[in-house]
Amino acid sequence: SAKSKPKSRSTCWLLQRRQLNNISIVFAELIATAMLMFLGCMGCIQNSFFTNGHFQCALNFGFVVLICIQCFGCVCGAHLNPAVTLANYIYNMISLPMAVAYFFAQMLGAFIGYGLLKAIMPESAIYSTDTPSGVCVTSVHSSLTGLQGVVIEFLITSALIAICCGVWDPRNAKFQDSVGVRFGLAISCLSLTAGQFTGASMNPARSFAPALWNGAWENHWIYWVGPMAGALVSSLIYKYAFRREVEELEEQESTMSTKRTAEQEFA
Amino acid sequence: SAKSKPKSRSTCWLLQRRQLNNISIVFAELIATAMLMFLGCMGCIQNSFFTNGHFQCALNFGFVVLICIQCFGCVCGAHLNPAVTLANYIYNMISLPMAVAYFFAQMLGAFIGYGLLKAIMPESAIYSTDTPSGVCVTSVHSSLTGLQGVVIEFLITSALIAICCGVWDPRNAKFQDSVGVRFGLAISCLSLTAGQFTGASMNPARSFAPALWNGAWENHWIYWVGPMAGALVSSLIYKYAFRREVEELEEQESTMSTKRTAEQEFA
Amino acid sequence: SAKSKPKSRSTCWLLQRRQLNNISIVFAELIATAMLMFLGCMGCIQNSFFTNGHFQCALNFGFVVLICIQCFGCVCGAHLNPAVTLANYIYNMISLPMAVAYFFAQMLGAFIGYGLLKAIMPESAIYSTDTPSGVCVTSVHSSLTGLQGVVIEFLITSALIAICCGVWDPRNAKFQDSVGVRFGLAISCLSLTAGQFTGASMNPARSFAPALWNGAWENHWIYWVGPMAGALVSSLIYKYAFRREVEELEEQESTMSTKRTAEQEFA
Amino acid sequence: SAKSKPKSRSTCWLLQRRQLNNISIVFAELIATAMLMFLGCMGCIQNSFFTNGHFQCALNFGFVVLICIQCFGCVCGAHLNPAVTLANYIYNMISLPMAVAYFFAQMLGAFIGYGLLKAIMPESAIYSTDTPSGVCVTSVHSSLTGLQGVVIEFLITSALIAICCGVWDPRNAKFQDSVGVRFGLAISCLSLTAGQFTGASMNPARSFAPALWNGAWENHWIYWVGPMAGALVSSLIYKYAFRREVEELEEQESTMSTKRTAEQEFA
């Protein structure tokens, strides 16, 4: 690649800088995912001392995503989620090796983040009557079957990935300022909506770490199949059905006048 | 229309591309409205297991609108609502055939979205003591008459459409970044305000789908008359009383100096 | 003024257009204030049927302000409040006759908005055990003296006006996109903070209308003295101590580099 | 410094203006911190009359930060916190003498703000069964040890400073519009997350003032060691591992195309 794009600096130094850059990027993704798990799960701790209801916990999880995007969005994009990285790969915005590196960084980051929480918090905060198998372990509510659970995870992850595709759409390229707020509130919404049914994971890494630390593997496959399938389907549909490149001419038209005649709309 | 605007490509291909584009746009509106119903109503499920109060449900509905705008705003504008499409048509921003297509896409989308919810959720989540005629069915509170209900729907939809007119105003054309957040919070507000009185529908499609699926037609006319009349009145008043084109000169003045003398203001 | 700024159109027409414009602006301020009262107070209705707690009501009031700014900010600035208009006048951003017109529009708008609420809602929603003298009537909590109340109103209105001065500061002129969200959340915050003590009025028009409709004049002077004094003091301090014109040179420096040396900062 | 940068005005006047400017900046920081304490702590008052739960209080504290940033962000940056000033100093964005001045302004401002609250509020609002040692005094929950407390304060302040570093990153220089909203919601999140464990101070000035006014010094060292160490570690890691200057060329590439080939990403 260095050959195909010769710049004014030495090839050797460029390579080295690029590798360092990539290590920095993957490291940021690791820390961001660790933050997601540590802060997000800490806000879900519920026992007789600490009263965090579903409303507050779900809202908080979205705000944690806002924090992660604000901190590391400009460094690594703050995917925080193998499903998002898969969609990013389908959108040709990340290389395969980098996507694999992101995946391992996310898994390791989630493991470290949840481990840190377990190390710091007293036992009574992790295991309580409300969270018998450990705080933040995602499970399907007893009134739902596993199939219902996987369909819900599939659908809410599809929505999540459609949000990502909306953010990545060339027509929205200029609107980056409040991305963190919009994304955070969207995650809050999906958590509020589906949290009581499946935990609203939408993220294999987020479900894997608590399962591993607490040995709670019931229905765990749901949190891999649902999100990854949702990401695949949603990003492919959006890419081929809705994504449009911005044509300079059309863009000018739209900014100059908000009036569109019938002929332009429906020929 | 292809004749009046000849570009460097063949007319035939252009026509085809435009038609495909319109199908894509209408399809996006359909999916967006389905998302609105599925996610919005899912967040309102209330029974002995799942505790979603009015506060949380209303806030969540606004955030769902934020998600729909974020996902499909750049594709189809994410009207989600025949009342918004009516106002859009009055503002000359959409052709009549396209507006009709939007209307059917919204009705079908709402039907599919709510149907999906009924298919996935257990019976006990749809019908409970809190929601005897089905979750998300809008009805007028027993302490209010039907007339009071239709006036409330008229007024809150007027407010909703005034928000749209504000967003569409040429003077706000530059401020698109946080539109989703502003719109979402505005819907949250109107739901919080009027949700306990009439369900804060503001949207015939949103009220029609649950009514159809559950056969709950009591006071249903309110959710067609109130919102459509509100949209008509509000958009006409805004268009003729408040809408102003941006004059380049005045714009420059306003950005260069925030100081305006008395003479300029009140001649 | 038409003489000092001759443009290419006839003076007579210009005058007429300007007068029509001013009528439109004042009318927008009237509607905006009516919306504030109608929606804001509707969200505060509390009785045995409708359960709107302090948390929800305060949050909602801020979102109503967001709606008003979104609808009419580009038309009339959406002051909604004589205290804001006073500060605006001190900032030389509005002429004296226009400020007086705004004041009467706000008073009349608030009167109409609250009257509409009383007309539509059943008696049981306006008067209940929680709101014996009428919903939305501001009063000082029984554990506080009137003096404490007026000081609280003075201080929170000072904060409100400092927010306005921040928005109006030339250095923030570019940052208009999310003004509605920021302002709305700020009002939510001040309502959450002081709502239980004094009702967090910060606005004579907002307190006058419910007092007039319900004949509840106890401690009413507080809601004129506190806010107007707060607006006066806060805007004068901000204007002379903190307001700075943007110098083109400094602006360029700051955008080009975020690094400032010690010498530049503390000479 | 005046010598090295001769402008068209007299050196003497420049010096004087700069000194006046610095006094204005430090005064703004003092008022901002006083506002933080007064409004933030007022929203935490809990007794048999006033019911502010943890959820509302934490959300409110974030919105108070939003207000402070909106009011004084353009004047002094609205650090409000010695830990933020330390990180700002490590980022070379403030001189040492100015940082020291900021520190004293923050301490004095917090002292004044909390004192004002104590002066205005009745005794029963400051001391209650929920807040026996005084409202807003930060303490470690009885189920946690002091060590656990200091680690939590260290970690959440690290997150806070990472947010600051994200805002200060040259790649985010263009995205200033919604900084207040993002920061406010981030503070709300951290307060929701850790508020019940340590009070989520993240700020020595915020903890010192209530401790001094109420003589409540238990575990007070935690609120100095945790935040300052967190600020030091977090800002140094971010500065050397993640911070990147924007290169004009790369910026153009990224804005022109969202597609990056594999070679560019992972050479």
Tab-separated table of C-alpha atoms in Angstrom, chain B residues 19-238:
chain	number	residue	atom	x	y	z
B	19	GLN	CA	-38.827	5.205	-9.892
B	20	LEU	CA	-36.509	2.861	-8.026
B	21	ASN	CA	-35.616	5.735	-5.750
B	22	ASN	CA	-39.243	6.432	-4.993
B	23	ILE	CA	-39.884	2.771	-4.198
B	24	SER	CA	-36.885	2.832	-1.857
B	25	ILE	CA	-38.198	5.992	-0.181
B	26	VAL	CA	-41.700	4.617	0.346
B	27	PHE	CA	-40.260	1.318	1.589
B	28	ALA	CA	-38.152	3.237	4.127
B	29	GLU	CA	-41.260	5.064	5.350
B	30	LEU	CA	-42.986	1.694	5.771
B	31	ILE	CA	-40.123	0.218	7.804
B	32	ALA	CA	-39.793	3.390	9.879
B	33	THR	CA	-43.477	3.334	10.832
B	34	ALA	CA	-43.246	-0.385	11.620
B	35	MET	CA	-40.284	0.375	13.918
B	36	LEU	CA	-42.261	3.148	15.593
B	37	MET	CA	-45.123	0.790	16.400
B	38	PHE	CA	-43.014	-2.223	17.352
B	39	LEU	CA	-40.552	-0.442	19.626
B	40	GLY	CA	-42.933	2.216	20.925
B	41	CYS	CA	-45.661	-0.232	21.906
B	42	MET	CA	-43.179	-2.769	23.274
B	43	GLY	CA	-42.014	-0.092	25.706
B	44	CYS	CA	-45.595	0.393	26.909
B	45	ILE	CA	-46.185	-3.234	27.902
B	46	GLN	CA	-47.407	-3.261	31.476
B	47	ASN	CA	-48.499	-6.233	33.536
B	48	SER	CA	-47.630	-7.894	36.813
B	49	PHE	CA	-44.198	-8.956	35.433
B	50	PHE	CA	-43.217	-5.896	33.460
B	51	THR	CA	-43.412	-2.535	35.160
B	52	ASN	CA	-43.350	0.313	32.662
B	53	GLY	CA	-45.001	3.374	34.150
B	54	HIS	CA	-46.492	6.290	32.216
B	55	PHE	CA	-43.345	8.386	32.729
B	56	GLN	CA	-41.037	5.783	31.227
B	57	CYS	CA	-43.387	4.804	28.417
B	58	ALA	CA	-43.903	8.411	27.300
B	59	LEU	CA	-40.199	9.234	27.425
B	60	ASN	CA	-39.488	6.042	25.497
B	61	PHE	CA	-41.969	6.848	22.714
B	62	GLY	CA	-40.090	10.056	22.021
B	63	PHE	CA	-36.776	8.224	21.916
B	64	VAL	CA	-38.282	5.726	19.452
B	65	VAL	CA	-39.088	8.663	17.169
B	66	LEU	CA	-35.478	9.780	17.572
B	67	ILE	CA	-34.363	6.301	16.422
B	68	CYS	CA	-36.692	6.371	13.389
B	69	ILE	CA	-35.432	9.827	12.365
B	70	GLN	CA	-31.822	8.770	12.880
B	71	CYS	CA	-32.316	5.603	10.792
B	72	PHE	CA	-34.483	6.861	7.953
B	73	GLY	CA	-34.569	10.672	8.177
B	74	CYS	CA	-32.001	10.980	5.396
B	75	VAL	CA	-33.897	8.486	3.223
B	76	CYS	CA	-37.540	9.486	3.460
B	77	GLY	CA	-37.812	12.217	6.095
B	78	ALA	CA	-39.329	9.755	8.573
B	79	HIS	CA	-42.800	11.323	8.706
B	80	LEU	CA	-44.238	8.218	10.437
B	81	ASN	CA	-47.573	9.997	10.514
B	82	PRO	CA	-50.277	10.937	7.970
B	83	ALA	CA	-50.722	14.251	9.791
B	84	VAL	CA	-47.058	15.123	9.189
B	85	THR	CA	-47.366	14.069	5.543
B	86	LEU	CA	-50.425	16.335	5.187
B	87	ALA	CA	-48.470	19.274	6.595
B	88	ASN	CA	-45.549	18.375	4.334
B	89	TYR	CA	-47.908	18.461	1.369
B	90	ILE	CA	-49.330	21.833	2.396
B	91	TYR	CA	-45.735	23.059	2.560
B	92	ASN	CA	-45.239	21.958	-1.092
B	93	MET	CA	-42.422	19.649	-0.016
B	94	ILE	CA	-44.037	16.469	-1.341
B	95	SER	CA	-46.122	15.703	-4.440
B	96	LEU	CA	-49.696	14.475	-4.125
B	97	PRO	CA	-49.007	10.958	-5.491
B	98	MET	CA	-46.008	10.618	-3.192
B	99	ALA	CA	-48.071	11.825	-0.215
B	100	VAL	CA	-50.690	9.173	-0.987
B	101	ALA	CA	-47.938	6.544	-1.242
B	102	TYR	CA	-46.572	7.712	2.105
B	103	PHE	CA	-50.030	7.408	3.657
B	104	PHE	CA	-50.449	3.784	2.570
B	105	ALA	CA	-46.873	2.951	3.580
B	106	GLN	CA	-47.571	4.409	7.045
B	107	MET	CA	-50.836	2.472	7.458
B	108	LEU	CA	-49.268	-0.792	6.263
B	109	GLY	CA	-46.093	-0.213	8.276
B	110	ALA	CA	-48.048	0.424	11.465
B	111	PHE	CA	-50.124	-2.701	10.774
B	112	ILE	CA	-46.987	-4.823	10.293
B	113	GLY	CA	-45.161	-3.344	13.277
B	114	TYR	CA	-47.986	-3.919	15.715
B	115	GLY	CA	-48.687	-7.351	14.228
B	116	LEU	CA	-45.059	-8.329	14.756
B	117	LEU	CA	-45.355	-7.289	18.397
B	118	LYS	CA	-48.490	-9.399	18.847
B	119	ALA	CA	-46.811	-12.359	17.154
B	120	ILE	CA	-43.701	-12.263	19.311
B	121	MET	CA	-45.039	-11.283	22.710
B	122	PRO	CA	-46.929	-13.668	24.975
B	123	GLU	CA	-50.675	-13.053	25.314
B	124	SER	CA	-50.198	-11.903	28.910
B	125	ALA	CA	-48.047	-8.986	27.728
B	126	ILE	CA	-50.615	-7.677	25.239
B	127	TYR	CA	-53.742	-7.994	27.421
B	128	SER	CA	-53.473	-7.210	31.122
B	129	THR	CA	-55.512	-5.445	33.791
B	130	ASP	CA	-53.752	-2.207	32.894
B	131	THR	CA	-54.384	-2.632	29.169
B	132	PRO	CA	-57.608	-4.660	28.918
B	133	SER	CA	-58.282	-3.901	25.244
B	134	GLY	CA	-54.655	-4.434	24.201
B	135	VAL	CA	-51.379	-2.632	24.787
B	136	CYS	CA	-50.940	0.690	22.979
B	137	VAL	CA	-54.637	1.088	22.126
B	138	THR	CA	-55.355	4.800	22.474
B	139	SER	CA	-58.483	5.742	24.361
B	140	VAL	CA	-59.931	8.778	26.076
B	141	HIS	CA	-59.731	8.640	29.882
B	142	SER	CA	-63.067	7.927	31.540
B	143	SER	CA	-63.072	11.302	33.313
B	144	LEU	CA	-63.087	13.109	29.935
B	145	THR	CA	-65.751	13.338	27.250
B	146	GLY	CA	-65.080	12.490	23.616
B	147	LEU	CA	-65.231	16.194	22.731
B	148	GLN	CA	-62.567	17.012	25.306
B	149	GLY	CA	-60.508	14.178	23.836
B	150	VAL	CA	-60.709	15.413	20.263
B	151	VAL	CA	-59.809	18.964	21.330
B	152	ILE	CA	-56.752	17.691	23.193
B	153	GLU	CA	-55.654	15.617	20.173
B	154	PHE	CA	-56.265	18.662	17.954
B	155	LEU	CA	-54.130	20.903	20.152
B	156	ILE	CA	-51.192	18.566	20.730
B	157	THR	CA	-51.064	17.674	17.026
B	158	SER	CA	-51.069	21.408	16.253
B	159	ALA	CA	-48.033	21.714	18.497
B	160	LEU	CA	-46.386	18.725	16.788
B	161	ILE	CA	-46.952	20.234	13.352
B	162	ALA	CA	-45.684	23.622	14.525
B	163	ILE	CA	-42.477	21.806	15.515
B	164	CYS	CA	-42.283	20.335	11.997
B	165	CYS	CA	-42.874	23.779	10.475
B	166	GLY	CA	-40.094	25.126	12.671
B	167	VAL	CA	-37.737	22.427	11.411
B	168	TRP	CA	-38.789	23.085	7.783
B	169	ASP	CA	-38.435	26.867	8.081
B	170	PRO	CA	-35.767	28.204	5.705
B	171	ARG	CA	-34.234	30.143	8.601
B	172	ASN	CA	-33.525	26.838	10.366
B	173	ALA	CA	-32.217	25.058	7.258
B	174	LYS	CA	-28.667	25.118	8.612
B	175	PHE	CA	-29.624	23.588	11.963
B	176	GLN	CA	-30.087	19.917	11.130
B	177	ASP	CA	-27.573	18.240	13.382
B	178	SER	CA	-29.653	17.711	16.494
B	179	VAL	CA	-33.076	17.588	14.809
B	180	GLY	CA	-33.550	13.978	15.921
B	181	VAL	CA	-32.857	14.802	19.558
B	182	ARG	CA	-35.098	17.872	19.519
B	183	PHE	CA	-37.926	16.025	17.810
B	184	GLY	CA	-37.606	13.013	20.078
B	185	LEU	CA	-37.707	15.071	23.247
B	186	ALA	CA	-40.649	17.073	21.868
B	187	ILE	CA	-42.610	13.854	21.284
B	188	SER	CA	-41.652	12.686	24.775
B	189	CYS	CA	-43.000	15.969	26.107
B	190	LEU	CA	-46.322	15.747	24.270
B	191	SER	CA	-46.697	12.109	25.386
B	192	LEU	CA	-45.912	13.026	28.983
B	193	THR	CA	-48.366	15.914	28.790
B	194	ALA	CA	-51.383	14.299	27.189
B	195	GLY	CA	-50.645	10.571	27.412
B	196	GLN	CA	-52.884	9.974	30.402
B	197	PHE	CA	-55.812	11.837	28.857
B	198	THR	CA	-56.021	10.571	25.277
B	199	GLY	CA	-52.944	8.395	24.784
B	200	ALA	CA	-51.252	11.286	22.966
B	201	SER	CA	-51.598	9.615	19.599
B	202	MET	CA	-51.294	12.650	17.260
B	203	ASN	CA	-51.175	10.033	14.515
B	204	PRO	CA	-54.056	8.173	12.818
B	205	ALA	CA	-51.764	5.354	11.670
B	206	ARG	CA	-50.453	4.829	15.184
B	207	SER	CA	-54.015	4.557	16.541
B	208	PHE	CA	-55.486	2.565	13.639
B	209	ALA	CA	-53.154	-0.440	13.781
B	210	PRO	CA	-53.780	-1.444	17.436
B	211	ALA	CA	-57.504	-0.748	16.978
B	212	LEU	CA	-57.623	-3.053	13.958
B	213	TRP	CA	-55.602	-5.861	15.535
B	214	ASN	CA	-57.608	-5.779	18.757
B	215	GLY	CA	-61.011	-4.705	17.419
B	216	ALA	CA	-61.063	-1.757	19.822
B	217	TRP	CA	-62.863	0.996	17.943
B	218	GLU	CA	-64.285	3.029	20.833
B	219	ASN	CA	-63.806	6.762	20.173
B	220	HIS	CA	-61.581	5.872	17.226
B	221	TRP	CA	-62.836	8.814	15.116
B	222	ILE	CA	-61.062	11.151	17.548
B	223	TYR	CA	-57.659	9.950	16.360
B	224	TRP	CA	-58.475	10.806	12.741
B	225	VAL	CA	-60.351	14.088	13.192
B	226	GLY	CA	-58.121	15.613	15.884
B	227	PRO	CA	-54.702	15.026	14.303
B	228	MET	CA	-55.685	15.736	10.669
B	229	ALA	CA	-57.529	18.945	11.594
B	230	GLY	CA	-54.638	19.987	13.820
B	231	ALA	CA	-52.166	19.387	10.995
B	232	LEU	CA	-54.267	21.358	8.534
B	233	VAL	CA	-54.830	24.383	10.753
B	234	SER	CA	-51.350	24.514	12.249
B	235	SER	CA	-49.441	24.184	8.976
B	236	LEU	CA	-51.619	26.766	7.196
B	237	ILE	CA	-51.251	29.315	10.017
B	238	TYR	CA	-47.515	28.757	10.234
